[in-house]
PDB file of C-alpha atoms in Angstrom:
ATOM      1  CA  MET A 136     -71.531 -11.480  -4.900  1.00  0.00           C
ATOM      2  CA  LYS A 137     -69.630  -9.320  -2.500  1.00  0.00           C
ATOM      3  CA  GLU A 138     -65.876  -9.441  -3.037  1.00  0.00           C
ATOM      4  CA  VAL A 139     -63.864 -10.841  -0.125  1.00  0.00           C
ATOM      5  CA  LYS A 140     -61.034  -8.498   0.722  1.00  0.00           C
ATOM      6  CA  GLU A 141     -57.564  -9.862   1.456  1.00  0.00           C
ATOM      7  CA  THR A 142     -57.165 -10.295   5.193  1.00  0.00           C
ATOM      8  CA  ILE A 143     -53.682 -11.887   5.349  1.00  0.00           C
ATOM      9  CA  LYS A 144     -50.401 -10.028   5.162  1.00  0.00           C
ATOM     10  CA  MET A 145     -47.024 -11.760   4.666  1.00  0.00           C
ATOM     11  CA  THR A 146     -44.093  -9.474   5.351  1.00  0.00           C
ATOM     12  CA  GLU A 147     -40.837  -9.476   3.445  1.00  0.00           C
ATOM     13  CA  ASP A 148     -38.877 -10.824   6.397  1.00  0.00           C
ATOM     14  CA  THR A 149     -40.707 -14.117   5.956  1.00  0.00           C
ATOM     15  CA  PHE A 150     -38.551 -16.691   5.465  1.00  0.00           C
ATOM     16  CA  ILE A 151     -35.169 -18.094   5.371  1.00  0.00           C
ATOM     17  CA  LYS A 152     -32.187 -19.104   7.437  1.00  0.00           C
ATOM     18  CA  ARG A 153     -30.003 -21.249   5.288  1.00  0.00           C
ATOM     19  CA  HIS A 154     -27.333 -23.697   6.380  1.00  0.00           C
ATOM     20  CA  ALA A 155     -25.218 -26.268   4.607  1.00  0.00           C
ATOM     21  CA  ASN A 156     -27.670 -29.076   5.303  1.00  0.00           C
ATOM     22  CA  LYS A 157     -30.955 -27.396   6.240  1.00  0.00           C
ATOM     23  CA  ILE A 158     -33.272 -24.476   5.606  1.00  0.00           C
ATOM     24  CA  VAL A 159     -35.193 -22.884   8.453  1.00  0.00           C
ATOM     25  CA  VAL A 160     -38.416 -21.278   7.193  1.00  0.00           C
ATOM     26  CA  THR A 161     -40.450 -18.779   9.227  1.00  0.00           C
ATOM     27  CA  ALA A 162     -43.799 -17.541   7.955  1.00  0.00           C
ATOM     28  CA  ASN A 163     -44.193 -14.004   9.261  1.00  0.00           C
ATOM     29  CA  ALA A 164     -47.896 -13.514   8.527  1.00  0.00           C
ATOM     30  CA  TYR A 165     -50.833 -11.835  10.249  1.00  0.00           C
ATOM     31  CA  SER A 166     -54.493 -11.053   9.650  1.00  0.00           C
ATOM     32  CA  PRO A 167     -55.888  -7.648  10.663  1.00  0.00           C
ATOM     33  CA  LYS A 168     -59.397  -9.003  11.339  1.00  0.00           C
ATOM     34  CA  VAL A 169     -60.316 -10.877  14.474  1.00  0.00           C
ATOM     35  CA  ASP A 170     -61.814 -13.744  12.528  1.00  0.00           C
ATOM     36  CA  GLY A 171     -58.767 -13.840  10.322  1.00  0.00           C
ATOM     37  CA  VAL A 172     -56.283 -15.222  12.879  1.00  0.00           C
ATOM     38  CA  ILE A 173     -53.724 -17.520  11.203  1.00  0.00           C
ATOM     39  CA  LYS A 174     -54.673 -21.098  11.892  1.00  0.00           C
ATOM     40  CA  ASN A 175     -52.585 -23.325   9.620  1.00  0.00           C
ATOM     41  CA  TYR A 176     -49.213 -23.143   7.930  1.00  0.00           C
ATOM     42  CA  TYR A 177     -48.184 -25.204   4.904  1.00  0.00           C
ATOM     43  CA  TYR A 178     -44.580 -25.753   3.814  1.00  0.00           C
ATOM     44  CA  LYS A 179     -43.312 -27.334   0.609  1.00  0.00           C
ATOM     45  CA  ILE A 180     -39.885 -27.913  -0.903  1.00  0.00           C
ATOM     46  CA  ASN A 181     -39.526 -28.214  -4.668  1.00  0.00           C
ATOM     47  CA  ASP A 182     -42.409 -30.317  -6.071  1.00  0.00           C
ATOM     48  CA  GLY A 183     -43.065 -32.221  -2.864  1.00  0.00           C
ATOM     49  CA  GLU A 184     -46.303 -32.335  -0.905  1.00  0.00           C
ATOM     50  CA  TYR A 185     -47.317 -29.575   1.478  1.00  0.00           C
ATOM     51  CA  ILE A 186     -46.534 -30.217   5.114  1.00  0.00           C
ATOM     52  CA  LYS A 187     -49.319 -28.891   7.327  1.00  0.00           C
ATOM     53  CA  THR A 188     -48.609 -27.531  10.803  1.00  0.00           C
ATOM     54  CA  GLU A 189     -49.844 -24.966  13.268  1.00  0.00           C
ATOM     55  CA  GLU A 190     -46.304 -23.709  13.850  1.00  0.00           C
ATOM     56  CA  ALA A 191     -45.014 -20.571  12.186  1.00  0.00           C
ATOM     57  CA  SER A 192     -41.613 -22.178  11.525  1.00  0.00           C
ATOM     58  CA  TYR A 193     -40.470 -25.334   9.833  1.00  0.00           C
ATOM     59  CA  ILE A 194     -37.046 -26.869   9.208  1.00  0.00           C
ATOM     60  CA  PHE A 195     -36.221 -28.760   6.014  1.00  0.00           C
ATOM     61  CA  GLU A 196     -33.306 -31.032   6.966  1.00  0.00           C
ATOM     62  CA  ASP A 197     -30.936 -33.520   5.355  1.00  0.00           C
ATOM     63  CA  LEU A 198     -30.340 -31.248   2.365  1.00  0.00           C
ATOM     64  CA  GLU A 199     -27.339 -31.087   0.097  1.00  0.00           C
ATOM     65  CA  PRO A 200     -24.908 -28.187   0.579  1.00  0.00           C
ATOM     66  CA  GLU A 201     -24.671 -25.516  -2.122  1.00  0.00           C
ATOM     67  CA  THR A 202     -27.868 -26.732  -3.780  1.00  0.00           C
ATOM     68  CA  GLU A 203     -30.795 -24.662  -5.099  1.00  0.00           C
ATOM     69  CA  TYR A 204     -34.252 -25.394  -3.610  1.00  0.00           C
ATOM     70  CA  THR A 205     -37.699 -23.890  -4.194  1.00  0.00           C
ATOM     71  CA  ILE A 206     -39.497 -23.199  -0.924  1.00  0.00           C
ATOM     72  CA  THR A 207     -43.245 -22.492  -0.843  1.00  0.00           C
ATOM     73  CA  VAL A 208     -45.076 -21.238   2.227  1.00  0.00           C
ATOM     74  CA  LYS A 209     -48.876 -21.022   2.442  1.00  0.00           C
ATOM     75  CA  VAL A 210     -50.825 -19.635   5.405  1.00  0.00           C
ATOM     76  CA  GLU A 211     -54.521 -20.054   6.174  1.00  0.00           C
ATOM     77  CA  ASN A 212     -56.681 -18.059   8.587  1.00  0.00           C
ATOM     78  CA  LYS A 213     -59.766 -19.216  10.456  1.00  0.00           C
ATOM     79  CA  SER A 214     -61.985 -17.949   7.640  1.00  0.00           C
ATOM     80  CA  GLY A 215     -60.241 -20.295   5.222  1.00  0.00           C
ATOM     81  CA  ILE A 216     -58.530 -17.520   3.306  1.00  0.00           C
ATOM     82  CA  THR A 217     -55.029 -18.464   2.192  1.00  0.00           C
ATOM     83  CA  LYS A 218     -51.993 -16.692   0.923  1.00  0.00           C
ATOM     84  CA  GLU A 219     -48.923 -18.251  -0.650  1.00  0.00           C
ATOM     85  CA  LYS A 220     -45.323 -17.167  -1.135  1.00  0.00           C
ATOM     86  CA  GLU A 221     -42.552 -18.890  -3.047  1.00  0.00           C
ATOM     87  CA  THR A 222     -38.829 -18.263  -3.114  1.00  0.00           C
ATOM     88  CA  SER A 223     -35.676 -19.906  -4.391  1.00  0.00           C
ATOM     89  CA  VAL A 224     -33.034 -20.685  -1.775  1.00  0.00           C
ATOM     90  CA  LYS A 225     -29.547 -22.078  -2.135  1.00  0.00           C
ATOM     91  CA  THR A 226     -28.111 -23.904   0.842  1.00  0.00           C
ATOM     92  CA  SER A 227     -24.779 -22.589   1.985  1.00  0.00           C
ATOM     93  CA  GLY A 228     -21.487 -24.374   1.583  1.00  0.00           C
ATOM     94  CA  PHE A 229     -19.446 -25.650   4.482  1.00  0.00           C
ATOM     95  CA  GLY A 230     -17.041 -22.718   4.294  1.00  0.00           C
ATOM     96  CA  ASP A 231     -13.274 -22.731   4.158  1.00  0.00           C
ATOM     97  CA  LEU A 232     -11.288 -25.196   6.234  1.00  0.00           C
ATOM     98  CA  SER A 233      -7.535 -25.270   6.774  1.00  0.00           C
ATOM     99  CA  ILE A 234      -4.950 -27.050   8.907  1.00  0.00           C
ATOM    100  CA  ASP A 235      -2.164 -24.960  10.424  1.00  0.00           C
ATOM    101  CA  VAL A 236       0.899 -26.826  11.726  1.00  0.00           C
ATOM    102  CA  GLU A 237       3.146 -24.522  13.717  1.00  0.00           C
ATOM    103  CA  ASP A 238       6.780 -24.449  12.503  1.00  0.00           C
ATOM    104  CA  ASN A 239       6.068 -27.267  10.081  1.00  0.00           C
ATOM    105  CA  ASP A 240       9.047 -26.382   7.869  1.00  0.00           C
ATOM    106  CA  VAL A 241      11.668 -26.656  10.639  1.00  0.00           C
ATOM    107  CA  TRP A 242      12.800 -29.481  12.922  1.00  0.00           C
ATOM    108  CA  THR A 243      11.202 -29.466  16.377  1.00  0.00           C
ATOM    109  CA  THR A 244      10.393 -31.982  19.108  1.00  0.00           C
ATOM    110  CA  SER A 245       6.631 -31.458  18.701  1.00  0.00           C
ATOM    111  CA  LYS A 246       4.086 -29.693  16.485  1.00  0.00           C
ATOM    112  CA  LYS A 247       1.010 -27.693  17.474  1.00  0.00           C
ATOM    113  CA  VAL A 248      -1.913 -28.351  15.119  1.00  0.00           C
ATOM    114  CA  THR A 249      -4.760 -25.859  14.728  1.00  0.00           C
ATOM    115  CA  ILE A 250      -7.741 -26.432  12.432  1.00  0.00           C
ATOM    116  CA  LEU A 251      -9.308 -23.215  11.176  1.00  0.00           C
ATOM    117  CA  GLY A 252     -12.840 -23.043   9.787  1.00  0.00           C
ATOM    118  CA  GLU A 253     -16.296 -21.501   9.875  1.00  0.00           C
ATOM    119  CA  ILE A 254     -18.401 -23.631  12.190  1.00  0.00           C
ATOM    120  CA  GLN A 255     -22.110 -23.394  11.421  1.00  0.00           C
ATOM    121  CA  GLU A 256     -24.975 -24.495  13.621  1.00  0.00           C
ATOM    122  CA  GLY A 257     -25.335 -28.252  13.464  1.00  0.00           C
ATOM    123  CA  THR A 258     -21.903 -28.715  11.897  1.00  0.00           C
ATOM    124  CA  ILE A 259     -18.706 -30.006  13.490  1.00  0.00           C
ATOM    125  CA  VAL A 260     -15.113 -30.363  12.353  1.00  0.00           C
ATOM    126  CA  GLU A 261     -13.660 -33.856  12.542  1.00  0.00           C
ATOM    127  CA  TYR A 262      -9.998 -34.846  12.234  1.00  0.00           C
ATOM    128  CA  GLN A 263      -7.953 -38.001  11.962  1.00  0.00           C
ATOM    129  CA  ILE A 264      -4.265 -38.766  12.574  1.00  0.00           C
ATOM    130  CA  ILE A 265      -2.585 -41.078  10.053  1.00  0.00           C
ATOM    131  CA  LYS A 266       0.852 -42.656  10.522  1.00  0.00           C
ATOM    132  CA  LEU A 267       2.558 -43.471   7.241  1.00  0.00           C
ATOM    133  CA  ASN A 268       5.358 -45.847   6.324  1.00  0.00           C
ATOM    134  CA  GLY A 269       6.425 -44.545   2.964  1.00  0.00           C
ATOM    135  CA  ALA A 270       3.235 -44.412   0.910  1.00  0.00           C
ATOM    136  CA  GLU A 271       1.485 -47.062   3.019  1.00  0.00           C
ATOM    137  CA  ILE A 272      -0.777 -46.391   5.998  1.00  0.00           C
ATOM    138  CA  GLU A 273       0.760 -47.911   9.125  1.00  0.00           C
ATOM    139  CA  SER A 274      -2.042 -46.903  11.493  1.00  0.00           C
ATOM    140  CA  GLU A 275      -4.926 -44.459  11.659  1.00  0.00           C
ATOM    141  CA  SER A 276      -6.987 -43.038  14.505  1.00  0.00           C
ATOM    142  CA  GLU A 277     -10.748 -42.847  14.684  1.00  0.00           C
ATOM    143  CA  TRP A 278     -12.321 -39.620  13.460  1.00  0.00           C
ATOM    144  CA  MET A 279     -12.388 -37.208  16.399  1.00  0.00           C
ATOM    145  CA  THR A 280     -14.326 -33.988  16.995  1.00  0.00           C
ATOM    146  CA  TYR A 281     -12.030 -30.968  16.908  1.00  0.00           C
ATOM    147  CA  SER A 282     -12.471 -28.488  19.746  1.00  0.00           C
ATOM    148  CA  GLN A 283      -9.044 -26.958  20.343  1.00  0.00           C
ATOM    149  CA  PRO A 284      -5.427 -27.094  19.104  1.00  0.00           C
ATOM    150  CA  PHE A 285      -3.574 -30.326  19.845  1.00  0.00           C
ATOM    151  CA  MET A 286       0.048 -31.461  19.928  1.00  0.00           C
ATOM    152  CA  ILE A 287       1.861 -34.102  17.892  1.00  0.00           C
ATOM    153  CA  GLU A 288       4.834 -35.310  19.925  1.00  0.00           C
ATOM    154  CA  GLU A 289       5.929 -38.407  18.035  1.00  0.00           C
ATOM    155  CA  GLU A 290       8.836 -38.789  15.666  1.00  0.00           C
ATOM    156  CA  ALA A 291       8.039 -37.833  12.073  1.00  0.00           C
ATOM    157  CA  THR A 292      10.236 -37.957   8.985  1.00  0.00           C
ATOM    158  CA  VAL A 293       9.746 -38.091   5.231  1.00  0.00           C
ATOM    159  CA  GLU A 294       9.882 -41.889   5.433  1.00  0.00           C
ATOM    160  CA  LYS A 295       7.676 -42.055   8.551  1.00  0.00           C
ATOM    161  CA  ALA A 296       5.348 -39.097   8.085  1.00  0.00           C
ATOM    162  CA  ILE A 297       2.292 -38.156  10.131  1.00  0.00           C
ATOM    163  CA  GLU A 298      -0.713 -36.897   8.191  1.00  0.00           C
ATOM    164  CA  ILE A 299      -3.569 -34.857   9.664  1.00  0.00           C
ATOM    165  CA  ARG A 300      -6.904 -35.076   7.826  1.00  0.00           C
ATOM    166  CA  ALA A 301     -10.003 -32.974   8.488  1.00  0.00           C
ATOM    167  CA  HIS A 302     -13.493 -32.285   7.170  1.00  0.00           C
ATOM    168  CA  TYR A 303     -16.815 -30.750   8.127  1.00  0.00           C
ATOM    169  CA  ASN A 304     -19.627 -33.097   9.173  1.00  0.00           C
ATOM    170  CA  ASP A 305     -23.227 -31.932   9.525  1.00  0.00           C
ATOM    171  CA  GLY A 306     -24.565 -35.361  10.413  1.00  0.00           C
ATOM    172  CA  THR A 307     -25.686 -36.031   6.859  1.00  0.00           C
ATOM    173  CA  ASN A 308     -22.997 -34.671   4.595  1.00  0.00           C
ATOM    174  CA  LYS A 309     -19.249 -34.278   4.854  1.00  0.00           C
ATOM    175  CA  SER A 310     -17.173 -31.638   3.163  1.00  0.00           C
ATOM    176  CA  GLU A 311     -14.227 -32.441   0.962  1.00  0.00           C
ATOM    177  CA  GLU A 312     -11.342 -33.792   3.019  1.00  0.00           C
ATOM    178  CA  ILE A 313      -8.200 -31.704   3.497  1.00  0.00           C
ATOM    179  CA  SER A 314      -4.834 -32.843   4.846  1.00  0.00           C
ATOM    180  CA  SER A 315      -1.447 -31.655   6.063  1.00  0.00           C
ATOM    181  CA  THR A 316       1.720 -33.759   6.359  1.00  0.00           C
ATOM    182  CA  ILE A 317       4.272 -33.541   9.181  1.00  0.00           C
ATOM    183  CA  THR A 318       7.821 -34.737   8.451  1.00  0.00           C
ATOM    184  CA  LYS A 319      10.110 -32.856  10.853  1.00  0.00           C
ATOM    185  CA  ILE A 320       9.768 -34.053  14.436  1.00  0.00           C
ATOM    186  CA  ASP A 321      12.974 -35.337  16.057  1.00  0.00           C
ATOM    187  CA  ILE A 322      12.859 -36.397  19.699  1.00  0.00           C
ATOM    188  CA  GLN A 323      16.094 -38.426  19.630  1.00  0.00           C
ATOM    189  CA  VAL A 324      19.062 -37.406  21.762  1.00  0.00           C
ATOM    190  CA  PRO A 325      21.988 -36.761  19.417  1.00  0.00           C
ATOM    191  CA  GLY A 326      24.925 -39.148  19.520  1.00  0.00           C
ATOM    192  CA  VAL A 327      27.825 -38.466  21.882  1.00  0.00           C
ATOM    193  CA  ALA A 328      30.059 -35.818  20.350  1.00  0.00           C
ATOM    194  CA  THR A 329      33.767 -36.493  19.785  1.00  0.00           C
ATOM    195  CA  ALA A 330      36.770 -34.247  20.441  1.00  0.00           C
ATOM    196  CA  THR A 331      39.905 -34.760  18.359  1.00  0.00           C
ATOM    197  CA  ALA A 332      43.127 -33.050  19.494  1.00  0.00           C
ATOM    198  CA  ASN A 333      45.998 -32.398  17.087  1.00  0.00           C
ATOM    199  CA  LYS A 334      49.360 -30.845  17.800  1.00  0.00           C
ATOM    200  CA  VAL A 335      49.441 -27.383  16.262  1.00  0.00           C
ATOM    201  CA  VAL A 336      52.799 -27.835  14.474  1.00  0.00           C
ATOM    202  CA  ASP A 337      53.010 -31.412  13.253  1.00  0.00           C
ATOM    203  CA  GLY A 338      49.316 -32.399  13.442  1.00  0.00           C
ATOM    204  CA  THR A 339      49.902 -35.492  15.531  1.00  0.00           C
ATOM    205  CA  VAL A 340      46.738 -36.765  17.211  1.00  0.00           C
ATOM    206  CA  VAL A 341      46.960 -36.651  20.999  1.00  0.00           C
ATOM    207  CA  ALA A 342      44.651 -38.806  23.099  1.00  0.00           C
ATOM    208  CA  SER A 343      42.803 -37.412  26.094  1.00  0.00           C
ATOM    209  CA  GLY A 344      44.970 -37.493  29.244  1.00  0.00           C
ATOM    210  CA  THR A 345      48.222 -37.669  27.265  1.00  0.00           C
ATOM    211  CA  TRP A 346      50.982 -35.081  27.648  1.00  0.00           C
ATOM    212  CA  SER A 347      51.749 -32.891  24.653  1.00  0.00           C
ATOM    213  CA  ASN A 348      54.854 -30.742  24.113  1.00  0.00           C
ATOM    214  CA  GLU A 349      52.910 -28.584  21.665  1.00  0.00           C
ATOM    215  CA  ASN A 350      49.737 -26.553  21.883  1.00  0.00           C
ATOM    216  CA  LEU A 351      46.625 -28.399  20.714  1.00  0.00           C
ATOM    217  CA  ASN A 352      43.831 -27.683  18.282  1.00  0.00           C
ATOM    218  CA  ILE A 353      40.676 -29.454  19.431  1.00  0.00           C
ATOM    219  CA  THR A 354      37.959 -30.194  16.884  1.00  0.00           C
ATOM    220  CA  ILE A 355      34.477 -31.247  18.002  1.00  0.00           C
ATOM    221  CA  SER A 356      32.261 -33.401  15.764  1.00  0.00           C
ATOM    222  CA  GLY A 357      29.231 -35.681  15.966  1.00  0.00           C
ATOM    223  CA  SER A 358      26.067 -36.842  14.248  1.00  0.00           C
ATOM    224  CA  SER A 359      22.297 -37.065  14.645  1.00  0.00           C
ATOM    225  CA  ALA A 360      20.307 -39.570  12.629  1.00  0.00           C
ATOM    226  CA  LEU A 361      17.283 -37.368  11.889  1.00  0.00           C
ATOM    227  CA  SER A 362      17.614 -33.599  12.166  1.00  0.00           C
ATOM    228  CA  GLY A 363      21.405 -33.488  12.128  1.00  0.00           C
ATOM    229  CA  ILE A 364      23.591 -31.384  14.407  1.00  0.00           C
ATOM    230  CA  ASP A 365      22.681 -27.728  14.644  1.00  0.00           C
ATOM    231  CA  HIS A 366      25.663 -26.736  16.798  1.00  0.00           C
ATOM    232  CA  TYR A 367      27.959 -27.770  19.652  1.00  0.00           C
ATOM    233  CA  LEU A 368      28.429 -26.232  23.071  1.00  0.00           C
ATOM    234  CA  TYR A 369      31.653 -26.261  25.114  1.00  0.00           C
ATOM    235  CA  CYS A 370      33.371 -24.885  28.212  1.00  0.00           C
ATOM    236  CA  VAL A 371      36.915 -25.112  29.612  1.00  0.00           C
ATOM    237  CA  ASP A 372      37.908 -25.549  33.282  1.00  0.00           C
ATOM    238  CA  THR A 373      40.461 -27.259  35.478  1.00  0.00           C
ATOM    239  CA  ASP A 374      38.234 -29.575  37.521  1.00  0.00           C
ATOM    240  CA  ASN A 375      35.945 -31.105  34.858  1.00  0.00           C
ATOM    241  CA  THR A 376      32.690 -29.704  36.286  1.00  0.00           C
ATOM    242  CA  CYS A 377      31.656 -26.768  34.075  1.00  0.00           C
ATOM    243  CA  VAL A 378      28.433 -26.790  32.035  1.00  0.00           C
ATOM    244  CA  PRO A 379      28.909 -26.264  28.275  1.00  0.00           C
ATOM    245  CA  ASN A 380      27.361 -22.901  27.341  1.00  0.00           C
ATOM    246  CA  THR A 381      29.542 -21.426  24.593  1.00  0.00           C
ATOM    247  CA  GLU A 382      28.767 -22.222  20.964  1.00  0.00           C
ATOM    248  CA  TYR A 383      31.580 -23.982  19.163  1.00  0.00           C
ATOM    249  CA  THR A 384      32.385 -22.378  15.802  1.00  0.00           C
ATOM    250  CA  SER A 385      36.012 -23.367  15.036  1.00  0.00           C
ATOM    251  CA  PRO A 386      38.821 -25.533  16.500  1.00  0.00           C
ATOM    252  CA  LEU A 387      39.794 -24.607  20.059  1.00  0.00           C
ATOM    253  CA  LEU A 388      43.398 -23.652  20.782  1.00  0.00           C
ATOM    254  CA  ILE A 389      44.500 -25.209  24.086  1.00  0.00           C
ATOM    255  CA  THR A 390      47.787 -23.957  25.561  1.00  0.00           C
ATOM    256  CA  ASP A 391      47.641 -25.258  29.117  1.00  0.00           C
ATOM    257  CA  ILE A 392      46.423 -28.013  31.380  1.00  0.00           C
ATOM    258  CA  GLY A 393      42.658 -28.357  31.739  1.00  0.00           C
ATOM    259  CA  TYR A 394      39.431 -29.970  30.579  1.00  0.00           C
ATOM    260  CA  VAL A 395      37.320 -29.230  27.515  1.00  0.00           C
ATOM    261  CA  ARG A 396      33.693 -30.247  28.145  1.00  0.00           C
ATOM    262  CA  TYR A 397      31.305 -30.378  25.201  1.00  0.00           C
ATOM    263  CA  ASN A 398      28.039 -31.744  23.796  1.00  0.00           C
ATOM    264  CA  ALA A 399      25.953 -31.682  20.627  1.00  0.00           C
ATOM    265  CA  VAL A 400      22.617 -29.953  20.018  1.00  0.00           C
ATOM    266  CA  SER A 401      20.403 -31.496  17.336  1.00  0.00           C
ATOM    267  CA  GLY A 402      18.460 -29.663  14.657  1.00  0.00           C
ATOM    268  CA  SER A 403      15.371 -30.014  16.841  1.00  0.00           C
ATOM    269  CA  SER A 404      17.221 -28.489  19.859  1.00  0.00           C
ATOM    270  CA  VAL A 405      17.650 -31.736  21.801  1.00  0.00           C
ATOM    271  CA  ILE A 406      20.840 -31.476  23.881  1.00  0.00           C
ATOM    272  CA  GLY A 407      23.181 -34.447  23.925  1.00  0.00           C
ATOM    273  CA  GLU A 408      25.289 -36.007  26.649  1.00  0.00           C
ATOM    274  CA  VAL A 409      28.306 -34.063  27.960  1.00  0.00           C
ATOM    275  CA  SER A 410      31.762 -35.491  27.256  1.00  0.00           C
ATOM    276  CA  SER A 411      35.182 -34.159  28.186  1.00  0.00           C
ATOM    277  CA  TYR A 412      38.749 -34.105  26.909  1.00  0.00           C
ATOM    278  CA  GLN A 413      41.665 -33.780  29.335  1.00  0.00           C
ATOM    279  CA  ALA A 414      44.376 -31.600  27.849  1.00  0.00           C
ATOM    280  CA  LEU A 415      47.901 -31.898  29.259  1.00  0.00           C
ATOM    281  CA  VAL A 416      50.000 -29.294  27.455  1.00  0.00           C
ATOM    282  CA  ASP A 417      53.519 -28.391  28.570  1.00  0.00           C
ATOM    283  CA  ILE A 418      55.679 -26.501  26.104  1.00  0.00           C
ATOM    284  CA  SER A 419      58.217 -25.184  28.667  1.00  0.00           C
ATOM    285  CA  ASN A 420      61.834 -26.452  28.653  1.00  0.00           C
ATOM    286  CA  PRO A 421      62.979 -28.582  31.595  1.00  0.00           C
ATOM    287  CA  SER A 422      65.205 -26.786  34.141  1.00  0.00           C
ATOM    288  CA  VAL A 423      68.597 -28.228  35.172  1.00  0.00           C
ATOM    289  CA  SER A 424      70.559 -27.329  38.318  1.00  0.00           C
ATOM    290  CA  VAL A 425      74.049 -28.579  39.267  1.00  0.00           C
ATOM    291  CA  GLY A 426      75.408 -28.798  42.784  1.00  0.00           C
ATOM    292  CA  VAL A 427      79.019 -29.761  43.791  1.00  0.00           C
ATOM    293  CA  ASN A 428      79.790 -31.146  47.255  1.00  0.00           C
ATOM    294  CA  GLU A 429      83.235 -32.628  48.078  1.00  0.00           C
ATOM    295  CA  LYS A 430      84.003 -33.354  44.482  1.00  0.00           C
ATOM    296  CA  VAL A 431      80.545 -34.945  43.893  1.00  0.00           C
ATOM    297  CA  ALA A 432      78.340 -33.280  41.284  1.00  0.00           C
ATOM    298  CA  THR A 433      74.565 -33.515  41.678  1.00  0.00           C
ATOM    299  CA  PHE A 434      72.206 -32.853  38.758  1.00  0.00           C
ATOM    300  CA  THR A 435      68.558 -31.986  39.372  1.00  0.00           C
ATOM    301  CA  VAL A 436      66.173 -31.887  36.407  1.00  0.00           C
ATOM    302  CA  SER A 437      62.565 -30.690  36.728  1.00  0.00           C
ATOM    303  CA  ASP A 438      59.667 -30.237  34.328  1.00  0.00           C
ATOM    304  CA  ASN A 439      56.079 -28.950  34.662  1.00  0.00           C
ATOM    305  CA  SER A 440      54.714 -32.225  33.411  1.00  0.00           C
ATOM    306  CA  GLY A 441      56.635 -34.262  35.941  1.00  0.00           C
ATOM    307  CA  VAL A 442      57.846 -36.458  33.087  1.00  0.00           C
ATOM    308  CA  ILE A 443      61.520 -36.463  32.061  1.00  0.00           C
ATOM    309  CA  ALA A 444      62.381 -38.286  28.880  1.00  0.00           C
TER     310      ALA A 444
END
């Protein structure tokens, strides 16, 4: 009997594109003889049955990520001659995934959230926003498809944290879930700051709009429930209209008549309401003049404050 020579060639670039959940197989085969044109292709995974098709490519889907599979490809020409090739293929993993929260370690009024990963064909990244009350879940959003960075603009503290969760989803499998917790968002306006004026010498407290015969030290204080007070701003004028723009660092020495205007700035840079203190300082001695007219003496006493005790 005459020996039948091999008429099918399968090149080394036959085969595989691997993903986390599928393997795309391409049989790169040809037959040099006219009557040896490839007619049928057979594909098999592990010990399963051959799948017959006339297409040179086949996709095995719904696979497990990072799992080893044995792929067998068999081609058949019109003469009925076949050739088979087998290889071992491991599906890829989903890749790294991380959640980046901008300035997450400092107080702000909002946070920009970016999810970083390696998106493969047929795979999406999904995320969910969880609102916590202590260790309990207060509310949770539906899982959403991530496409671009997003903002969190709600209050968040250690007691009332916001958690971002994310995973890959290829339609069949999901990667391990990752999360990031947000605890430093303060959108509250800080409380109204307070100015306390004390006489420089004896320390007596002087109320706003009250005359003082000593210079005054003015101390500014206040509070913010969440992020605290980062600093205070102040300005000094005579008509109570200036905008605070100088950072307060130590008590202010006031030696004249005027207004101290001030406000608080929270740890998340929210600026509070402007308040003012009216300082009335007069440390000059009253002047006395005496006039005599036909044996009548007239005394005239004047003072900068207009008040004679």
